[in-house]
Structure formats: C-alpha cells, structure tokens
Amino acid sequence: MSSPFSTRTAIGKDGHCFGQQRFAPLNSWPDNQNLDKARRLLWPIKAKYGNKISWADLMLLTGNVALESMGFTPLGFAAGRPDTWQADKSVYWGGETTFVPNGNDVRYNGSTDINDRADKLEKPLGATHMGLIYVNPEGPNASSDPAASAKDIRVAFDRMGMNDEETVALIAGGHAFGKTHGAVSGDNIGPEPEGADIGEMGLGWHNGVGDGNGVNQTTSGLEVTWTKTPTRWSNGFLESLLKNKWTLVTSPAGAHQWEAVNGTVDYPDPFDATKFRKATMLTSDLALINDPSYLKITTRWLDHPQELADAFAKAWFKLLHRDLGPVSRYLGPEIPKETFGWQDPLPACEGDLIDDADVAKLKADILAAPGLDVSKLASVAWASASTFRTSDKRGGANGARIALEPQVNWVSNNPKQLAEVLDALRKIQSAFNTGAKKVSLADLIVLGGSAAVEKAAKDAGVASASVPFVPGRVDATQEQTDVRAFSFLEPQADGFRNYGRGTARARTEEILVDKAAQLALTAPELTVLVGGLRALGAVYDGSNTGVLTASKGKLTNDYFKNLLDISTTWTKATPGDAELWKGLDRKTKAEKWTATRADLVFGSHAELRAISEVYASADANDKFVRDFIAAWTKVMNLDRFDLK
C-alpha cells in the first residue's frame, strides 16, 4: 500500500512525510476509502519494529514491496520520514463543505464549463473535488468526457511537479495492477472512520452486503479491471486501452465507466475462476488517448514497453520521495546512485572552509562595499533563506538559487536591488577566491545578512551582538535548477517583507502565519522576526510600509512600541480596501505611519499582541535583539542538514 497522494509542489504539502494519512481528514476522504483496513493490516509489522520504522516510511515501503511481489523492480527506496502525532491543520484543502461528487464549487469559482475551467482551478489546489486525490475518474463532474478529463489530469499532475511523460507513466504503470471496486451500491456502505461508531476502533465504511468483501466490495463504485493479469506487471493496460473501441456503461454500483465494444470476454473474474469479463476502463484512462500529447506517449510505449517500465520506475520513485528533501537526508541500503533534477541537487563542498579570521574580513569588506547597506543586505539574505519549506525540505539559502532563474526575477525579490547586491558580493567573492581558500556566493549572501544584523544591533546600542555563522554552503548551477519546480516557491504574498496581498480565500495575515509554519517558527519567533525585519527596513520594495521607526536600519524595538502606541489610531488608506492602513495621531489626525494587515495583526490578534507587548516594553530592547538574532540564525540554517 502506498500513501495515496503526492506533494502539491505549489505548497509542498499533502505528501507522504509525517504519516498524515492516519489522521482526519485524510483518513476519511472518499478517495482513501478502505485504506483504513490496509493500514490496520500493517499494524503487526509496525508493532514488531516499533521506532525502527515510521508509519510514513512503512506505508511507502509497503508500496515498493507490493510492486516487487508483482514482478516489477522499483528504482529504489529511501527512508527518513518522521511521524507526527496529530493532523496538520495548516493545509488548505479547499473552501468546500461537501465531498465528491459535489465539493468543487468554490475551487472553480462556480464554473460548470468543464472544457474551459481546468487551468482556473484555485491555486494551490490540485484535486478537482474535495475528498479526491487527483481527478474524478468519471470525468469532470462525472461527465464521462475523456478530453475534458485530460485537461484536469494535466493541471493536477503539473501541480505535483509531474510532466506529461511522468503523468502517463504513473497512470499506465499504476493501472498495470489491481482493479477498482464497485460491486454494490454505495447505499450499503457505512460512515467513514471519523463518523463511525466508537466500537469500530478507527475503522469505517462498513459494507453490509454479505461479508462486505471480495465479490461484494465497493469503494469508488467503479468496477474496472485493467488487465488480464492484475497481480503481475505487464503492458496490458496500454494494449487494452489502444487496441479496443469503447462504449459507455454503468457499473453495478451505478458509476459511469467504459467497456470494450465487441471485446472478447477473456478478462478473468477476480473471484470466480470459471467466469470472465470484458475489458473495462475509466474515463480518466480514456483521457490518455483523447489528448495529443498523451496519445503520442502511450502509442510509443505500446511498442516499447521497456520505456514505460523505466519511466514508471523513475516517476514512482519521484512520487514517493518528492517531499523527503535532498539526497543527503535519504536513509537506507536501497538509495539509487542516480540523482535527479527534482531533488534540487547541489555540488559537493570542496576545499578548506573559511575560518573566523576570514569571516571577519569578509564581513568588513561587505559592509564597506559601495551601494550596500543594512536594508539591502538583510533583504537579500532573508529572501534567499526564507524560500525554505519544512513540509518538503525544499528551498533555502544553500545553493544561492536566488541568483538563478526563476528566483532572480521574482517581483518579491526586487530584481533591481537584488542584482546590485549580487554584483557587489560577486566582486568580493572574486577577490577573495584568488587565494587558497574559496567562499561561495551562498555563504556570502548569508554572511552579508549576518553582518547587517550585527551592525544594526550595535548601532542600536547592543555592543555585544554577534550573529553565529557556519560556512559550508555551495552554489548550484542553472542546470541543477528545475525552473518549473522552483517557480512554485514564489510567494503570492509575504508578510515578512510586506509583499503582495491576500485573496478572498486567504487573508494576508493568514498567509504570513502559513509562511511562518513552513519556516518551522514559533509564534514568538514569527513576531520578533517581523519586528526586526521592519526595523532593518527589509521591505521588499524599499518603501517604509510597516517600518514604524524613525531609526530605520537600527535593530530597535521601535516597531512594537509604535504599533501598540495608544496615541495612534488606524484607518484604511483607501475606503473599502482593508489591506493598507494609515496610523494617525489620535488628537491631531496627522499621518504618522503606513502599515498592512501583516503589521496590524500583531496588535489585533490577542496572542500575537501579548508577545508584541513583551518586545514593546521599555526594558526589552536587549531581549528583542537576542531573540531576533536567534530566530534569524535559525532561518538562515534551516536547509543546513549537514549541521543537524
């Protein structure tokens, strides 16, 4: 049994890491029906090995073992996924309140035009319905339209970071095995695990027909067997798909599926050796021959089955390991020697690392470089490091990919300012690297930010301020950087830098909190970082929005003092627009500040205000600086798995 869904590359969530399939809502999704029984069958193995294997690893390893038992040789397997012990409530599954066959009115903004809405699916969602993993197997809105289904498939798999060949490989390879279950009406199926009686002990979907298994089994309601050998690897799926003509029929449970026209009745019945069936397919299967790109791939692989086997092995490995992070985190004896672009590879760190004396000289050179200042250096370092996502371990400062496409041209990174800083740092790098030791651009970017923070702290009167720095980062090349995959890391909004704005579905401050979660920050760390970045002037466009201080560039606690100042009232900068706010003197009504929702949340939200009050106190500046440096250093090192 494999964990049934892959990471949405757009947000780095929904993946296999952490074993989230055990918890609501995933354990009760319609698309995960009866996986509760599969997990229960694994319990004796988990109990036997205990902490030696996580649920997250065990579920995926079981998928590989299943493939091996059916004659397929997977590319390999890597362990290293930790378990969590509660549901991740930070994941946005969609705005709907109902499951498939409904559950898609919000994500398509009410559109029912199945031929024109696929690419309008609300970002960052990938599934076409609440409760589905990918697409509706009966076609968009159960329309039985293969061509429209192909459009949905492309969007869903693209948002998982899969191209057309990988998509076809996963469908054609995955459907070389097994069958769907739709023997009886869903009216006979009991509630999902979260809705079942306590006596079911975490199981659900009780089938009241006969013994509820085998010949009476129902999950999706579709009754499809793709090949004549569903427990052995073969090219039978493509042979059936491409060599038959198809007609629309209904399953015993009433679902729409396809049957071979005048096909031979030679598909073995899975439960009665004396009976046979016609070839059957899903609408989402026929999508592969109703799209020009997919058809070209399937036709080629029909004649070259080893190409399919190779492509499926690679796509399956990617599916299982997409959210495990870089290869340095992989554990176990079955790790492939081959590396792939989607793993965000980095070159090896070679030569002697810079020492403390080198660090001191480089910091001095950076601070003395023409055109550089505290705000610019801090902005670039933060922009580089804060791309990290703890959910799939992508992004971060290591690799200096902020200097490469696509990050170098993201609006949130202020490309003009970024180019100025990178140019100055490269000159320093070039001069230093004429000697025996070498320094990477990635290290210089972080070191520049650290130097800026130290200077800002000392200028604020904290003479002892010191930002820890550990060298060893390397520089990736453009060839090592998957532009499409990294484009999903571009922020829609980033409250840390007062960039962008919220949407009708997610307010600016909510996006900020989600970003903090991806950076593994606590509420106090989130709070002190925003206050410190504002003090440094690290606003994406260099403006003073949210910079609530007259001492920009000094690491003071002015931000919190002025945000909570009771002599200030806040009013919308533009009537009817609650994004940008003006801070007015309560008596004179003179304008003092401008700020966004990402600022005001630290005064309006009870818990965040309580933390802000700590930092706004008259005696808090030293604590503020210490806490900021600690949180800053944490973010700078989030992707330094070699230090953990």
XYZ file of C-alpha atoms in Angstrom:
644
model
C 0.000 0.000 0.000
C 1.347 3.362 -0.959
C 0.406 6.629 0.606
C -2.227 7.646 -1.927
C -1.190 11.109 -2.895
C 1.865 13.121 -3.676
C 3.103 16.506 -2.675
C 1.426 19.523 -4.206
C 4.588 21.184 -5.482
C 2.805 24.520 -5.268
C 2.821 24.445 -1.475
C 4.966 21.492 -0.600
C 2.172 19.873 1.375
C -0.188 16.893 1.117
C 2.733 14.500 0.807
C 3.756 11.269 2.464
C 6.090 12.669 5.100
C 4.769 12.594 8.648
C 2.248 9.785 8.060
C -0.701 12.167 7.851
C -2.898 9.576 6.155
C -3.637 8.218 9.645
C -5.483 11.374 10.682
C -8.564 13.344 9.699
C -9.498 14.492 7.196
C -7.348 12.196 5.046
C -8.304 9.012 6.866
C -11.927 9.660 5.939
C -11.647 11.013 2.409
C -13.793 9.187 -0.161
C -10.695 8.609 -2.297
C -8.979 6.866 0.618
C -11.872 4.517 1.250
C -10.823 1.188 2.780
C -7.214 2.210 3.240
C -8.122 2.083 6.909
C -8.109 -1.707 6.547
C -4.795 -1.652 4.689
C -3.173 0.362 7.465
C -4.635 -1.987 10.062
C -3.021 -4.918 8.248
C 0.306 -3.139 8.630
C -0.090 -2.675 12.364
C 1.511 -6.015 13.348
C 4.593 -5.044 11.326
C 4.702 -1.551 12.837
C 4.262 -3.033 16.301
C 7.068 -5.523 15.681
C 9.619 -2.928 14.592
C 8.385 -0.033 16.723
C 10.544 3.064 16.499
C 12.856 1.436 13.966
C 10.451 2.482 11.212
C 7.947 5.308 11.000
C 4.419 4.933 9.709
C 5.341 7.354 6.933
C 8.211 5.137 5.789
C 6.316 1.888 6.316
C 3.365 2.866 4.137
C 5.627 3.782 1.235
C 7.954 0.828 1.658
C 4.880 -1.396 1.508
C 4.089 0.076 -1.899
C 7.531 -0.876 -3.168
C 7.247 -4.378 -1.712
C 3.873 -4.768 -3.421
C 5.398 -3.841 -6.775
C 8.232 -6.293 -6.251
C 5.779 -9.065 -5.381
C 4.072 -8.472 -8.727
C 7.246 -8.718 -10.775
C 8.195 -5.058 -11.075
C 11.600 -3.763 -9.996
C 11.370 -0.302 -8.384
C 14.217 2.152 -8.763
C 14.935 2.121 -5.041
C 13.727 3.347 -1.688
C 14.907 5.859 0.877
C 13.707 6.112 4.453
C 13.910 9.132 6.709
C 10.328 10.338 7.066
C 9.366 11.180 10.641
C 5.873 10.720 12.023
C 3.753 13.412 13.566
C 1.068 12.622 16.083
C -1.758 14.889 15.083
C -3.425 16.207 11.962
C -1.747 19.065 10.129
C -4.487 21.667 10.262
C -2.432 24.192 8.319
C -3.144 22.503 4.979
C -5.734 24.236 2.836
C -7.819 21.520 1.188
C -10.332 23.893 -0.395
C -13.275 26.019 0.628
C -15.994 23.423 0.065
C -18.016 21.876 2.872
C -19.061 18.745 0.967
C -17.208 15.824 -0.579
C -17.212 14.449 -4.123
C -19.466 14.092 -6.162
C -20.074 17.675 -5.066
C -17.282 19.574 -3.390
C -15.853 21.635 -6.240
C -17.985 24.764 -6.476
C -15.514 27.020 -4.667
C -12.287 25.872 -6.308
C -13.697 26.573 -9.771
C -15.438 29.746 -8.638
C -18.813 28.261 -9.522
C -17.866 27.422 -13.113
C -19.521 24.385 -14.680
C -17.735 24.723 -18.030
C -15.680 21.528 -17.865
C -13.888 22.318 -21.131
C -12.597 25.719 -20.095
C -12.082 25.687 -16.359
C -9.256 23.182 -15.708
C -6.427 25.711 -15.541
C -8.622 28.045 -13.493
C -8.531 25.623 -10.560
C -7.901 27.651 -7.422
C -4.233 27.756 -6.531
C -2.579 25.963 -4.857
C -5.146 23.146 -5.043
C -4.515 20.126 -7.244
C -7.570 17.909 -6.834
C -10.772 18.554 -8.749
C -13.039 17.855 -5.771
C -12.856 17.979 -2.008
C -12.057 14.430 -0.926
C -10.311 13.379 -4.140
C -6.584 12.913 -4.514
C -6.307 13.831 -8.192
C -9.268 13.913 -10.586
C -12.749 12.473 -10.821
C -12.261 9.093 -12.566
C -15.698 9.505 -14.168
C -14.566 12.733 -15.810
C -15.168 16.325 -14.722
C -18.375 16.383 -12.681
C -18.924 12.712 -13.687
C -19.426 13.882 -17.292
C -17.761 10.837 -18.912
C -15.829 13.286 -21.119
C -12.302 11.906 -21.700
C -10.986 15.022 -23.449
C -12.093 17.268 -20.603
C -10.669 14.753 -18.147
C -7.270 15.078 -19.831
C -7.279 18.796 -19.057
C -7.975 18.125 -15.391
C -5.266 15.471 -15.280
C -2.646 17.797 -16.720
C -3.365 20.519 -14.164
C -3.461 18.100 -11.223
C -0.213 16.360 -12.101
C 1.532 19.579 -13.069
C 0.815 20.906 -9.594
C 2.551 17.801 -8.277
C 5.586 18.666 -10.380
C 4.941 15.962 -12.978
C 5.340 16.460 -16.728
C 3.299 14.666 -19.394
C 5.557 11.598 -19.608
C 5.634 11.208 -15.833
C 1.862 11.594 -15.741
C 1.259 8.899 -18.340
C 3.831 6.641 -16.677
C 2.097 6.877 -13.311
C -1.342 6.185 -14.770
C -0.339 3.459 -17.219
C 2.122 1.898 -14.809
C -0.165 2.157 -11.818
C -3.064 0.638 -13.738
C -0.963 -2.338 -14.790
C -2.024 -3.640 -11.383
C -5.202 -4.165 -9.430
C -8.793 -3.145 -10.004
C -11.433 -0.754 -8.785
C -14.358 -1.857 -6.641
C -17.998 -1.112 -7.374
C -19.843 -4.372 -6.837
C -22.732 -2.980 -4.795
C -24.443 0.351 -4.288
C -22.813 2.886 -2.023
C -26.091 2.981 -0.112
C -24.895 -0.191 1.587
C -21.700 1.412 2.877
C -21.474 2.788 6.398
C -19.874 6.037 7.561
C -16.196 6.878 7.195
C -13.797 6.248 10.114
C -14.302 9.691 11.649
C -18.061 9.200 11.545
C -18.193 5.551 12.565
C -19.224 4.183 15.945
C -16.579 4.084 18.665
C -16.761 0.304 18.629
C -15.313 0.258 15.108
C -11.989 1.258 16.686
C -10.965 3.645 13.939
C -12.317 1.643 11.019
C -15.097 2.813 8.731
C -17.026 2.203 5.529
C -18.636 -0.991 6.823
C -20.201 -2.899 3.929
C -23.487 -4.511 4.885
C -23.805 -6.801 1.859
C -22.768 -10.372 2.642
C -19.374 -10.369 4.285
C -18.672 -6.960 2.721
C -15.555 -8.188 0.952
C -14.472 -9.737 -2.334
C -17.419 -10.139 -4.651
C -19.374 -7.558 -2.629
C -16.603 -4.988 -2.283
C -17.309 -1.335 -3.077
C -15.041 1.668 -2.739
C -15.227 4.141 -5.641
C -18.314 2.486 -7.099
C -16.430 1.778 -10.329
C -15.909 -1.879 -11.286
C -12.880 -1.874 -13.592
C -10.154 -4.446 -14.136
C -7.466 -3.006 -16.397
C -5.503 -6.084 -17.426
C -5.791 -9.854 -17.631
C -3.016 -10.198 -15.054
C -3.823 -7.632 -12.351
C -1.276 -9.095 -9.933
C 1.626 -9.151 -12.418
C 3.477 -6.324 -14.171
C 2.654 -6.129 -17.863
C 1.940 -3.756 -20.701
C -1.650 -4.950 -20.640
C -3.118 -1.583 -19.735
C -1.827 0.108 -22.881
C -2.663 -2.898 -25.032
C -6.258 -2.805 -23.851
C -6.522 0.987 -23.987
C -5.189 1.345 -27.529
C -6.441 -1.837 -29.189
C -10.087 -1.656 -28.153
C -13.021 0.569 -29.018
C -15.022 1.743 -26.056
C -18.649 2.285 -25.129
C -20.062 3.916 -22.032
C -21.689 1.613 -19.474
C -22.526 1.722 -15.787
C -21.028 -0.342 -13.009
C -23.173 -2.485 -10.681
C -22.969 0.438 -8.263
C -24.215 2.868 -10.925
C -20.951 4.660 -11.764
C -20.030 5.652 -15.325
C -17.247 3.561 -16.881
C -16.253 2.148 -20.263
C -16.418 -1.332 -21.751
C -14.736 -2.714 -24.873
C -17.103 -2.774 -27.867
C -17.436 -6.375 -29.060
C -14.397 -7.153 -26.928
C -13.548 -10.735 -26.154
C -14.747 -11.890 -22.767
C -11.367 -13.107 -21.547
C -10.534 -10.995 -18.511
C -10.554 -13.392 -15.529
C -13.165 -12.681 -12.886
C -11.208 -11.888 -9.713
C -13.465 -14.005 -7.520
C -14.697 -16.876 -9.694
C -12.191 -18.823 -11.793
C -14.983 -20.101 -14.051
C -16.107 -16.624 -15.116
C -14.637 -13.973 -17.417
C -15.319 -10.301 -18.174
C -14.847 -7.780 -20.954
C -12.087 -5.195 -20.849
C -13.046 -2.069 -18.903
C -11.608 1.408 -18.438
C -12.212 4.652 -16.561
C -12.999 7.948 -18.243
C -9.702 9.221 -16.828
C -7.974 6.297 -18.585
C -9.503 7.170 -21.937
C -8.195 10.688 -21.396
C -4.788 9.323 -22.386
C -5.988 8.674 -25.942
C -8.043 11.857 -26.201
C -5.157 14.280 -25.759
C -2.496 14.654 -28.490
C 0.489 14.693 -26.141
C -0.710 11.795 -24.006
C -1.673 9.780 -27.106
C 1.789 10.186 -28.606
C 3.377 8.874 -25.420
C 1.007 5.933 -24.976
C 1.409 4.901 -28.621
C 5.184 4.907 -28.330
C 5.164 2.906 -25.106
C 2.762 0.342 -26.545
C 5.526 -0.642 -28.964
C 8.358 -0.054 -26.487
C 7.184 -1.473 -23.151
C 10.625 -1.195 -21.555
C 10.398 2.576 -21.962
C 7.198 2.513 -19.924
C 8.834 0.329 -17.278
C 11.801 2.687 -16.995
C 9.595 5.781 -16.927
C 7.259 4.282 -14.328
C 10.177 3.309 -12.092
C 11.503 6.872 -12.149
C 8.102 8.541 -11.787
C 7.130 6.191 -8.944
C 10.384 6.942 -7.130
C 9.728 10.657 -7.578
C 6.156 10.268 -6.333
C 7.346 8.583 -3.152
C 10.337 10.821 -2.471
C 9.247 14.257 -3.712
C 8.822 15.638 -0.197
C 11.773 13.918 1.502
C 14.174 16.714 0.639
C 17.732 16.482 -0.701
C 19.551 13.182 -1.096
C 21.622 13.965 1.992
C 18.517 13.170 4.049
C 17.966 9.751 2.464
C 18.480 6.696 4.675
C 18.769 3.013 3.888
C 20.514 0.499 1.626
C 18.316 0.951 -1.473
C 19.130 4.566 -2.373
C 19.684 4.881 -6.141
C 23.083 6.100 -7.285
C 21.440 8.274 -9.920
C 20.341 11.761 -8.922
C 17.540 13.779 -10.489
C 16.793 17.424 -11.089
C 13.685 17.328 -8.894
C 15.931 16.503 -5.919
C 17.430 20.010 -6.179
C 20.989 18.637 -6.359
C 23.958 20.593 -5.066
C 27.663 20.239 -5.845
C 29.934 18.821 -3.173
C 31.622 21.246 -0.798
C 35.318 21.027 -1.595
C 38.436 22.584 -0.121
C 39.072 24.222 3.231
C 36.255 26.244 4.745
C 36.761 29.864 5.659
C 37.765 30.416 9.289
C 36.872 33.093 11.836
C 39.528 35.472 10.547
C 38.235 35.088 7.004
C 34.679 35.662 8.195
C 35.662 38.869 9.985
C 37.465 40.210 6.913
C 34.638 39.297 4.561
C 32.063 40.979 6.796
C 34.160 44.133 6.847
C 34.519 44.035 3.061
C 30.778 43.574 2.620
C 29.845 46.457 4.900
C 32.382 48.697 3.148
C 31.201 47.833 -0.366
C 29.762 50.812 -2.273
C 25.991 50.784 -2.628
C 25.318 48.197 0.061
C 23.509 48.986 3.283
C 21.814 47.174 6.138
C 18.401 47.080 4.481
C 19.625 45.695 1.162
C 21.864 43.049 2.700
C 19.215 41.860 5.129
C 16.569 41.827 2.400
C 18.615 39.627 0.072
C 19.699 37.214 2.799
C 16.134 36.861 4.032
C 14.760 36.431 0.508
C 17.267 33.656 -0.113
C 16.852 31.693 3.111
C 13.113 32.137 3.588
C 12.235 30.131 0.484
C 12.705 27.057 2.685
C 9.655 24.843 3.247
C 9.789 22.427 6.133
C 6.971 20.372 4.619
C 9.073 19.136 1.684
C 12.524 20.431 2.674
C 12.921 22.497 -0.487
C 14.292 25.999 -0.843
C 16.672 27.785 1.489
C 19.928 29.677 1.116
C 22.203 26.748 0.288
C 22.809 26.737 -3.455
C 22.390 30.511 -3.869
C 19.495 29.819 -6.195
C 18.267 33.352 -5.580
C 20.919 34.274 -8.164
C 19.397 31.897 -10.744
C 16.170 31.639 -12.687
C 13.419 31.845 -11.665
C 14.139 33.465 -8.288
C 16.421 36.164 -9.627
C 13.448 37.771 -11.382
C 10.700 37.316 -8.798
C 8.992 40.628 -8.047
C 9.088 39.767 -4.345
C 12.897 39.728 -4.542
C 13.109 43.241 -6.032
C 15.223 42.182 -9.050
C 16.930 45.546 -9.484
C 18.075 45.716 -5.876
C 18.949 42.022 -5.905
C 21.175 42.488 -8.956
C 23.036 45.331 -7.220
C 23.696 43.262 -4.118
C 24.697 40.141 -6.043
C 27.065 42.139 -8.237
C 28.793 43.605 -5.189
C 29.022 40.231 -3.449
C 30.432 38.565 -6.566
C 33.205 41.163 -6.706
C 34.090 40.400 -3.097
C 33.932 36.674 -3.845
C 36.174 37.024 -6.880
C 38.787 38.977 -4.942
C 38.792 36.531 -2.031
C 38.894 33.428 -4.209
C 42.233 34.397 -5.731
C 43.726 32.912 -2.580
C 43.929 29.308 -1.406
C 40.506 29.271 0.225
C 37.224 29.724 -1.565
C 33.951 31.215 -0.438
C 30.627 30.503 -2.108
C 28.119 33.131 -3.124
C 25.592 31.298 -0.940
C 27.794 31.801 2.123
C 28.386 35.447 1.218
C 24.663 36.142 0.912
C 24.024 34.788 4.404
C 27.171 36.397 5.784
C 26.104 39.732 4.342
C 22.789 39.470 6.141
C 24.521 38.498 9.363
C 26.907 41.436 9.076
C 23.959 43.754 8.522
C 22.140 42.428 11.587
C 25.241 42.819 13.762
C 25.789 46.383 12.570
C 22.135 47.275 13.112
C 22.221 45.824 16.622
C 25.392 47.656 17.569
C 24.041 50.898 16.117
C 21.048 50.356 18.413
C 23.346 50.177 21.428
C 23.773 46.419 21.819
C 27.547 46.308 21.500
C 27.826 42.612 22.305
C 25.597 41.500 19.435
C 27.056 38.622 17.435
C 25.323 36.551 14.772
C 26.534 32.931 14.590
C 27.741 31.870 11.160
C 28.728 28.421 9.912
C 30.289 28.270 6.424
C 29.893 25.356 4.058
C 27.148 26.367 1.653
C 27.710 25.742 -2.034
C 26.493 27.304 -5.272
C 24.094 25.460 -7.548
C 24.180 25.888 -11.302
C 21.278 26.780 -13.547
C 21.460 23.253 -14.964
C 20.899 21.866 -11.459
C 17.804 24.018 -11.003
C 14.375 22.941 -12.204
C 12.875 26.294 -13.163
C 9.307 24.998 -13.312
C 9.537 23.279 -9.941
C 11.129 26.290 -8.270
C 8.519 28.622 -9.727
C 6.050 27.113 -7.267
C 8.089 28.544 -4.396
C 7.366 32.113 -5.495
C 5.260 33.801 -2.826
C 1.856 35.185 -3.634
C 2.257 37.325 -0.555
C 4.936 37.529 2.124
C 4.109 39.473 5.247
C 7.691 39.219 6.478
C 8.628 41.633 3.683
C 5.223 43.322 3.264
C 4.945 41.919 -0.230
C 1.668 41.199 -2.001
C -1.764 40.869 -0.528
C -4.266 38.244 0.441
C -7.120 36.777 -1.548
C -10.786 36.172 -0.984
C -9.835 32.746 0.390
C -6.739 33.633 2.438
C -6.082 36.941 4.155
C -2.619 38.479 4.202
C -2.049 37.694 7.857
C -3.130 34.088 7.336
C -0.598 33.706 4.536
C 2.018 35.153 6.887
C 1.225 32.579 9.563
C 1.345 29.792 6.988
C 4.745 31.050 5.841
C 5.930 31.009 9.444
C 4.767 27.414 9.771
C 6.760 26.481 6.666
C 9.795 28.061 8.326
C 9.150 25.997 11.472
C 8.771 29.170 13.526
C 7.046 29.550 16.858
C 4.689 32.468 17.485
C 7.381 34.426 19.381
C 9.888 33.771 16.580
C 7.388 34.954 13.970
C 6.723 38.086 15.984
C 10.317 39.062 16.667
C 11.353 38.419 13.069
C 8.675 40.678 11.612
C 9.545 43.421 14.086
C 13.239 43.083 13.379
C 12.901 42.970 9.616
C 10.809 46.148 9.741
C 13.457 47.835 11.893
C 16.112 46.820 9.376
C 13.986 48.270 6.583
C 13.799 44.903 4.835
C 10.582 45.683 2.972
C 10.626 44.104 -0.472
C 10.366 47.353 -2.452
C 12.478 49.508 -0.161
C 9.441 51.504 0.955
C 8.599 52.491 4.515
C 5.381 50.488 4.658
C 5.369 48.890 8.094
C 8.695 50.479 9.022
C 7.379 52.009 12.232
C 10.557 53.760 13.315
C 12.491 56.936 12.697
C 15.713 54.925 13.031
C 15.496 52.666 10.003
C 18.496 50.367 9.827
C 18.934 50.136 13.591
C 17.763 46.993 15.352
C 15.494 48.683 17.885
C 12.142 47.619 19.292
C 10.535 50.799 17.920
C 8.245 48.748 15.684
C 6.409 47.279 18.639
C 6.402 50.498 20.633
C 4.815 52.441 17.807
C 2.452 49.671 16.722
C 0.965 49.477 20.226
C 1.099 53.221 20.924
C -2.351 54.138 22.229
C -1.996 57.658 20.850
C -2.242 56.196 17.339
C -5.449 55.222 15.577
C -5.532 53.130 12.422
C -7.728 53.769 9.419
C -7.938 52.295 5.929
C -5.704 54.128 3.461
C -8.386 53.629 0.814
C -12.041 53.306 1.825
C -13.278 49.792 1.194
C -9.775 48.314 0.978
C -8.642 46.689 4.223
C -5.106 45.912 3.025
C -3.189 49.156 3.549
C -3.660 51.249 6.699
C -2.635 54.675 7.954
C -1.582 55.338 11.515
C -2.942 58.725 12.596
C -2.230 60.827 15.651
C -5.305 60.403 17.808
C -5.534 64.114 18.584
C -4.208 65.942 15.534
C -5.146 63.292 12.943
C -1.732 63.825 11.361
C -0.470 60.799 9.453
C 2.400 59.052 11.236
C 2.757 55.613 9.634
C 1.577 53.289 6.915
C 1.206 49.564 7.533
C -0.508 46.462 6.190
C -2.656 43.740 7.657
C 0.575 41.801 8.209
C 1.554 44.548 10.664
C -1.756 45.235 12.363
C -2.251 41.570 13.200
C 0.436 41.943 15.884
C -1.765 44.441 17.660
C -5.184 42.979 16.902
C -4.633 39.263 17.479
C -4.742 38.536 21.205
C -1.882 36.039 21.378
C 0.371 37.933 18.982
C -0.366 41.162 20.835
C 0.679 39.551 24.103
C 4.040 38.677 22.558
C 4.359 42.119 20.977
C 3.805 43.719 24.377
C 6.840 41.872 25.716
C 9.020 43.373 22.997
C 7.418 46.822 23.220
C 8.375 47.296 26.862
C 10.935 49.942 27.783
C 13.455 47.395 29.062
C 13.033 44.890 26.222
C 15.452 46.045 23.536
C 18.322 43.753 24.536
C 15.957 40.769 24.698
C 14.483 41.792 21.372
C 17.933 41.804 19.756
C 18.933 38.461 21.296
C 15.686 36.805 20.245
C 15.846 38.268 16.761
C 19.389 37.020 16.228
C 18.408 33.540 17.420
C 15.386 33.380 15.106
C 17.338 34.888 12.208
C 20.102 32.309 12.588
C 17.541 29.523 12.717
C 16.064 30.570 9.369
C 19.484 31.008 7.771
C 20.351 27.406 8.696
C 17.043 25.647 8.015
C 18.443 23.873 4.966
C 21.801 23.027 6.543
C 21.011 19.367 7.038
C 24.748 18.765 7.420
C 24.604 20.620 10.744
C 21.781 18.558 12.208
